[in-house]
Amino acid sequence: MKQLNEKVAVVTGAGQGIGKGIALCLAKRGVKVVCTGRREAPIQQTVAEIEELGGQGLAMTCDSADRARVEEVVKAAVDTFGSIDVIVNNGQAIVPSAPVEDTTYENMLAAWESGTIGSLNYMQAAFPYMKEQGEGRIINFASATGMFGIAGQLAYGSNKEALRGLTKIAAKEWGQYGICVNVVLPGAESPAAKAWAEKFPEEYKKQVMLNPMHRFGDPEGDIAPVVAFLAGPDSCYYSGQSVIVDGANSIMP
């Protein structure tokens, strides 16, 4: 079984926030990281920071809904670094909030294509390589928005719950090949959270104080190390699980 520092990972949405934190965290642990995103400049910056750390990275623009491009990314990972061991499906389009009756087809499609369908594209593209080598790690990203049914978030939340279903079914089917599939539900100081804080500072402070730790998680310091565990050899019997990393914020009173 490969050690973490022998692995190659693809991290989607690696140009900012949680995705960037994960890419840097994995690189510090010796993982070779393919950073993807829809905009080239941010992922190039992430790779530059990886190289400054002495790590190895590759930047490739990709819309995860584009299956042909996803196949190219996975093949490039294998051609460049020799294997594909870890897929981190972090990327997700954020769509406008709306009540159920006003949610548009276009917003539903945008959320699902970038989330559930995009994640499935990467999973299916990596599967033949992982099956052949007899091990692999897939880490998807969901949200408490879907788990607890946050009003106004139908497109985003329903997509995130579908990702949890996808994770459990893939874990059942692919466990025989040594492939572990898990899903992380983070509570982090993401770019979206920071933008929300700037727009609604009082509500932001209220939500921070409701967290038992009185803070939101740091992408690299709090969320990414959990992903590193799920990507490594110590998680070889841990699969099909929803891992909530939010400082106990989601525990109901």
CSV table of C-alpha atoms in Angstrom, one decimal:
chain,number,residue,atom,x,y,z
A,1,MET,CA,0.0,0.0,0.0
A,2,LYS,CA,1.3,3.4,-1.0
A,3,GLN,CA,2.3,5.9,1.7
A,4,LEU,CA,0.8,9.4,1.4
A,5,ASN,CA,4.1,10.9,0.0
A,6,GLU,CA,4.1,8.4,-2.8
A,7,LYS,CA,0.7,9.5,-4.1
A,8,VAL,CA,-0.7,11.6,-6.9
A,9,ALA,CA,-3.8,13.7,-6.3
A,10,VAL,CA,-6.2,15.7,-8.4
A,11,VAL,CA,-7.8,18.6,-6.4
A,12,THR,CA,-10.7,20.4,-8.1
A,13,GLY,CA,-11.4,24.1,-7.3
A,14,ALA,CA,-7.8,24.4,-6.2
A,15,GLY,CA,-7.4,28.1,-7.0
A,16,GLN,CA,-8.9,29.4,-3.7
A,17,GLY,CA,-10.4,28.6,-0.4
A,18,ILE,CA,-10.7,25.0,0.7
A,19,GLY,CA,-9.4,23.6,-2.5
A,20,LYS,CA,-6.2,25.6,-2.3
A,21,GLY,CA,-5.8,24.7,1.3
A,22,ILE,CA,-6.1,21.0,0.5
A,23,ALA,CA,-3.6,21.3,-2.4
A,24,LEU,CA,-1.0,23.0,-0.2
A,25,CYS,CA,-1.6,20.7,2.7
A,26,LEU,CA,-1.1,17.6,0.5
A,27,ALA,CA,1.9,19.0,-1.2
A,28,LYS,CA,3.6,19.7,2.2
A,29,ARG,CA,3.1,16.0,2.9
A,30,GLY,CA,4.8,15.0,-0.4
A,31,VAL,CA,1.8,14.4,-2.6
A,32,LYS,CA,2.1,15.4,-6.2
A,33,VAL,CA,-0.9,17.6,-6.9
A,34,VAL,CA,-2.8,18.3,-10.1
A,35,CYS,CA,-4.7,21.6,-9.5
A,36,THR,CA,-7.8,22.2,-11.5
A,37,GLY,CA,-10.2,25.1,-11.8
A,38,ARG,CA,-12.1,27.0,-14.4
A,39,ARG,CA,-9.8,30.0,-14.2
A,40,GLU,CA,-6.1,29.6,-15.1
A,41,ALA,CA,-4.5,32.4,-13.0
A,42,PRO,CA,-5.6,31.1,-9.5
A,43,ILE,CA,-4.5,27.5,-10.1
A,44,GLN,CA,-1.2,28.6,-11.6
A,45,GLN,CA,-0.7,30.6,-8.4
A,46,THR,CA,-1.5,27.5,-6.2
A,47,VAL,CA,1.1,25.5,-8.2
A,48,ALA,CA,3.6,28.3,-7.8
A,49,GLU,CA,3.2,28.1,-4.1
A,50,ILE,CA,3.5,24.4,-4.1
A,51,GLU,CA,6.8,24.6,-6.0
A,52,GLU,CA,8.0,27.3,-3.5
A,53,LEU,CA,7.4,24.6,-0.8
A,54,GLY,CA,9.6,22.2,-2.8
A,55,GLY,CA,6.6,20.2,-4.0
A,56,GLN,CA,5.5,19.1,-7.4
A,57,GLY,CA,2.3,20.4,-9.0
A,58,LEU,CA,0.5,20.7,-12.4
A,59,ALA,CA,-2.2,23.3,-13.2
A,60,MET,CA,-4.9,22.4,-15.7
A,61,THR,CA,-8.1,24.4,-16.4
A,62,CYS,CA,-11.2,22.2,-16.3
A,63,ASP,CA,-14.9,22.5,-16.0
A,64,SER,CA,-15.8,19.3,-14.2
A,65,ALA,CA,-19.0,19.0,-16.3
A,66,ASP,CA,-16.9,18.6,-19.4
A,67,ARG,CA,-16.3,14.8,-19.4
A,68,ALA,CA,-13.7,14.9,-22.2
A,69,ARG,CA,-11.6,17.5,-20.4
A,70,VAL,CA,-11.9,15.5,-17.1
A,71,GLU,CA,-10.5,12.5,-19.0
A,72,GLU,CA,-7.6,14.7,-20.2
A,73,VAL,CA,-6.8,15.9,-16.7
A,74,VAL,CA,-6.7,12.3,-15.3
A,75,LYS,CA,-4.6,11.1,-18.1
A,76,ALA,CA,-2.2,14.1,-17.7
A,77,ALA,CA,-1.8,13.2,-14.0
A,78,VAL,CA,-0.8,9.6,-15.0
A,79,ASP,CA,1.4,10.7,-17.8
A,80,THR,CA,3.2,13.4,-15.8
A,81,PHE,CA,3.5,11.7,-12.4
A,82,GLY,CA,3.0,8.0,-13.1
A,83,SER,CA,-0.4,7.3,-11.4
A,84,ILE,CA,-3.6,8.7,-10.1
A,85,ASP,CA,-4.3,7.8,-6.4
A,86,VAL,CA,-6.5,10.5,-5.0
A,87,ILE,CA,-9.4,12.5,-6.3
A,88,VAL,CA,-10.6,15.4,-4.2
A,89,ASN,CA,-13.9,16.7,-5.7
A,90,ASN,CA,-14.1,20.1,-4.0
A,91,GLY,CA,-15.1,22.3,-6.8
A,92,GLN,CA,-18.7,23.6,-6.9
A,93,ALA,CA,-20.5,26.4,-8.6
A,94,ILE,CA,-22.4,28.7,-6.2
A,95,VAL,CA,-25.9,29.6,-7.5
A,96,PRO,CA,-28.3,32.3,-6.2
A,97,SER,CA,-30.5,31.5,-3.2
A,98,ALA,CA,-34.2,31.1,-4.0
A,99,PRO,CA,-37.3,29.5,-2.4
A,100,VAL,CA,-38.4,26.2,-4.0
A,101,GLU,CA,-41.1,27.8,-6.1
A,102,ASP,CA,-38.7,30.3,-7.6
A,103,THR,CA,-35.7,28.0,-8.2
A,104,THR,CA,-34.9,27.9,-11.9
A,105,TYR,CA,-33.9,24.9,-14.0
A,106,GLU,CA,-30.8,26.8,-15.1
A,107,ASN,CA,-29.6,27.1,-11.4
A,108,MET,CA,-30.5,23.5,-10.6
A,109,LEU,CA,-28.5,22.4,-13.7
A,110,ALA,CA,-25.5,24.6,-12.8
A,111,ALA,CA,-25.3,23.2,-9.3
A,112,TRP,CA,-25.7,19.6,-10.3
A,113,GLU,CA,-23.3,19.7,-13.3
A,114,SER,CA,-20.5,21.3,-11.2
A,115,GLY,CA,-21.2,19.1,-8.2
A,116,THR,CA,-22.7,15.6,-8.5
A,117,ILE,CA,-22.2,15.1,-12.2
A,118,GLY,CA,-18.7,16.7,-12.2
A,119,SER,CA,-17.7,14.6,-9.2
A,120,LEU,CA,-19.0,11.5,-11.0
A,121,ASN,CA,-17.0,12.4,-14.1
A,122,TYR,CA,-13.8,12.5,-12.1
A,123,MET,CA,-14.6,9.3,-10.3
A,124,GLN,CA,-15.4,7.4,-13.5
A,125,ALA,CA,-12.3,8.7,-15.2
A,126,ALA,CA,-10.0,7.7,-12.4
A,127,PHE,CA,-11.7,4.3,-11.7
A,128,PRO,CA,-9.9,2.2,-14.3
A,129,TYR,CA,-6.5,3.3,-13.0
A,130,MET,CA,-7.4,2.8,-9.3
A,131,LYS,CA,-8.9,-0.6,-10.0
A,132,GLU,CA,-5.8,-1.8,-11.9
A,133,GLN,CA,-3.5,-0.7,-9.1
A,134,GLY,CA,-5.8,-2.2,-6.4
A,135,GLU,CA,-6.2,1.0,-4.3
A,136,GLY,CA,-7.5,4.5,-4.5
A,137,ARG,CA,-9.1,7.3,-2.5
A,138,ILE,CA,-12.0,9.5,-3.5
A,139,ILE,CA,-13.0,12.4,-1.3
A,140,ASN,CA,-16.2,14.2,-2.2
A,141,PHE,CA,-17.5,17.4,-0.6
A,142,ALA,CA,-21.1,17.9,0.7
A,143,SER,CA,-22.6,20.4,3.0
A,144,ALA,CA,-24.7,20.8,6.1
A,145,THR,CA,-26.9,22.9,3.8
A,146,GLY,CA,-28.3,19.8,2.3
A,147,MET,CA,-28.1,17.6,5.4
A,148,PHE,CA,-30.2,19.9,7.5
A,149,GLY,CA,-32.4,21.4,4.8
A,150,ILE,CA,-31.4,25.1,4.8
A,151,ALA,CA,-34.3,27.2,3.4
A,152,GLY,CA,-33.6,28.9,0.1
A,153,GLN,CA,-30.8,26.5,-0.9
A,154,LEU,CA,-32.7,23.9,-3.0
A,155,ALA,CA,-30.3,23.8,-6.0
A,156,TYR,CA,-27.1,23.7,-3.9
A,157,GLY,CA,-28.4,21.6,-1.0
A,158,SER,CA,-30.2,18.9,-3.0
A,159,ASN,CA,-27.0,18.5,-5.1
A,160,LYS,CA,-24.9,18.1,-2.0
A,161,GLU,CA,-27.2,15.5,-0.6
A,162,ALA,CA,-27.0,13.6,-3.9
A,163,LEU,CA,-23.2,13.6,-3.5
A,164,ARG,CA,-23.6,11.8,-0.2
A,165,GLY,CA,-25.7,9.2,-1.9
A,166,LEU,CA,-23.2,8.9,-4.7
A,167,THR,CA,-20.4,8.4,-2.2
A,168,LYS,CA,-22.2,5.6,-0.3
A,169,ILE,CA,-23.1,3.7,-3.4
A,170,ALA,CA,-19.6,4.0,-4.9
A,171,ALA,CA,-18.1,2.9,-1.6
A,172,LYS,CA,-20.2,-0.3,-1.6
A,173,GLU,CA,-19.4,-1.1,-5.2
A,174,TRP,CA,-15.7,-0.2,-5.3
A,175,GLY,CA,-14.6,-1.4,-2.0
A,176,GLN,CA,-13.7,-4.8,-3.5
A,177,TYR,CA,-11.0,-2.9,-5.5
A,178,GLY,CA,-9.4,-1.2,-2.5
A,179,ILE,CA,-11.0,2.1,-3.4
A,180,CYS,CA,-12.3,4.1,-0.4
A,181,VAL,CA,-14.9,6.8,-1.0
A,182,ASN,CA,-15.9,9.3,1.6
A,183,VAL,CA,-17.5,12.7,1.8
A,184,VAL,CA,-16.5,15.7,3.8
A,185,LEU,CA,-18.9,18.4,5.1
A,186,PRO,CA,-16.7,21.4,6.0
A,187,GLY,CA,-17.4,24.5,8.1
A,188,ALA,CA,-14.7,26.8,6.9
A,189,GLU,CA,-13.7,30.4,6.3
A,190,SER,CA,-14.1,30.1,2.5
A,191,PRO,CA,-14.1,33.0,0.0
A,192,ALA,CA,-17.9,32.7,0.0
A,193,ALA,CA,-18.1,32.9,3.8
A,194,LYS,CA,-15.8,36.0,3.8
A,195,ALA,CA,-18.0,37.7,1.2
A,196,TRP,CA,-21.1,36.9,3.3
A,197,ALA,CA,-19.3,38.4,6.3
A,198,GLU,CA,-18.5,41.6,4.5
A,199,LYS,CA,-22.1,41.9,3.4
A,200,PHE,CA,-23.8,40.9,6.7
A,201,PRO,CA,-21.2,41.5,9.5
A,202,GLU,CA,-23.6,41.3,12.4
A,203,GLU,CA,-25.1,38.0,11.2
A,204,TYR,CA,-21.6,36.7,10.6
A,205,LYS,CA,-20.5,37.5,14.2
A,206,LYS,CA,-23.7,35.9,15.5
A,207,GLN,CA,-23.0,32.7,13.6
A,208,VAL,CA,-19.3,32.6,14.7
A,209,MET,CA,-20.4,32.9,18.4
A,210,LEU,CA,-22.9,30.1,17.9
A,211,ASN,CA,-20.0,27.8,17.0
A,212,PRO,CA,-18.7,26.0,20.1
A,213,MET,CA,-15.2,27.0,19.1
A,214,HIS,CA,-16.2,30.6,18.4
A,215,ARG,CA,-14.6,30.5,15.0
A,216,PHE,CA,-15.0,29.0,11.5
A,217,GLY,CA,-12.4,26.5,10.3
A,218,ASP,CA,-9.2,27.4,8.4
A,219,PRO,CA,-9.1,25.7,5.0
A,220,GLU,CA,-5.5,24.6,5.2
A,221,GLY,CA,-5.1,24.2,9.0
A,222,ASP,CA,-8.5,22.6,9.9
A,223,ILE,CA,-10.2,21.0,6.9
A,224,ALA,CA,-7.2,19.9,4.8
A,225,PRO,CA,-5.5,17.6,7.4
A,226,VAL,CA,-8.7,15.6,7.6
A,227,VAL,CA,-8.6,15.2,3.8
A,228,ALA,CA,-4.9,14.2,4.1
A,229,PHE,CA,-6.0,11.4,6.5
A,230,LEU,CA,-8.7,10.2,4.1
A,231,ALA,CA,-6.1,10.3,1.3
A,232,GLY,CA,-3.5,8.2,3.1
A,233,PRO,CA,-2.9,4.6,4.0
A,234,ASP,CA,-4.3,4.8,7.6
A,235,SER,CA,-7.9,5.2,6.2
A,236,CYS,CA,-7.8,1.9,4.2
A,237,TYR,CA,-10.8,0.5,6.1
A,238,TYR,CA,-12.7,3.8,6.3
A,239,SER,CA,-15.2,4.2,3.5
A,240,GLY,CA,-18.7,5.4,2.7
A,241,GLN,CA,-18.7,7.9,5.5
A,242,SER,CA,-19.9,11.5,5.9
A,243,VAL,CA,-17.1,13.3,7.8
A,244,ILE,CA,-18.3,16.6,9.4
A,245,VAL,CA,-15.5,19.0,10.1
A,246,ASP,CA,-17.1,22.1,11.6
A,247,GLY,CA,-16.0,22.4,15.2
A,248,ALA,CA,-19.1,20.7,16.5
A,249,ASN,CA,-21.3,23.4,15.0
A,250,SER,CA,-23.7,21.0,13.4
A,251,ILE,CA,-24.5,19.1,16.6
A,252,MET,CA,-28.2,19.8,17.3
A,253,PRO,CA,-29.0,21.0,20.8
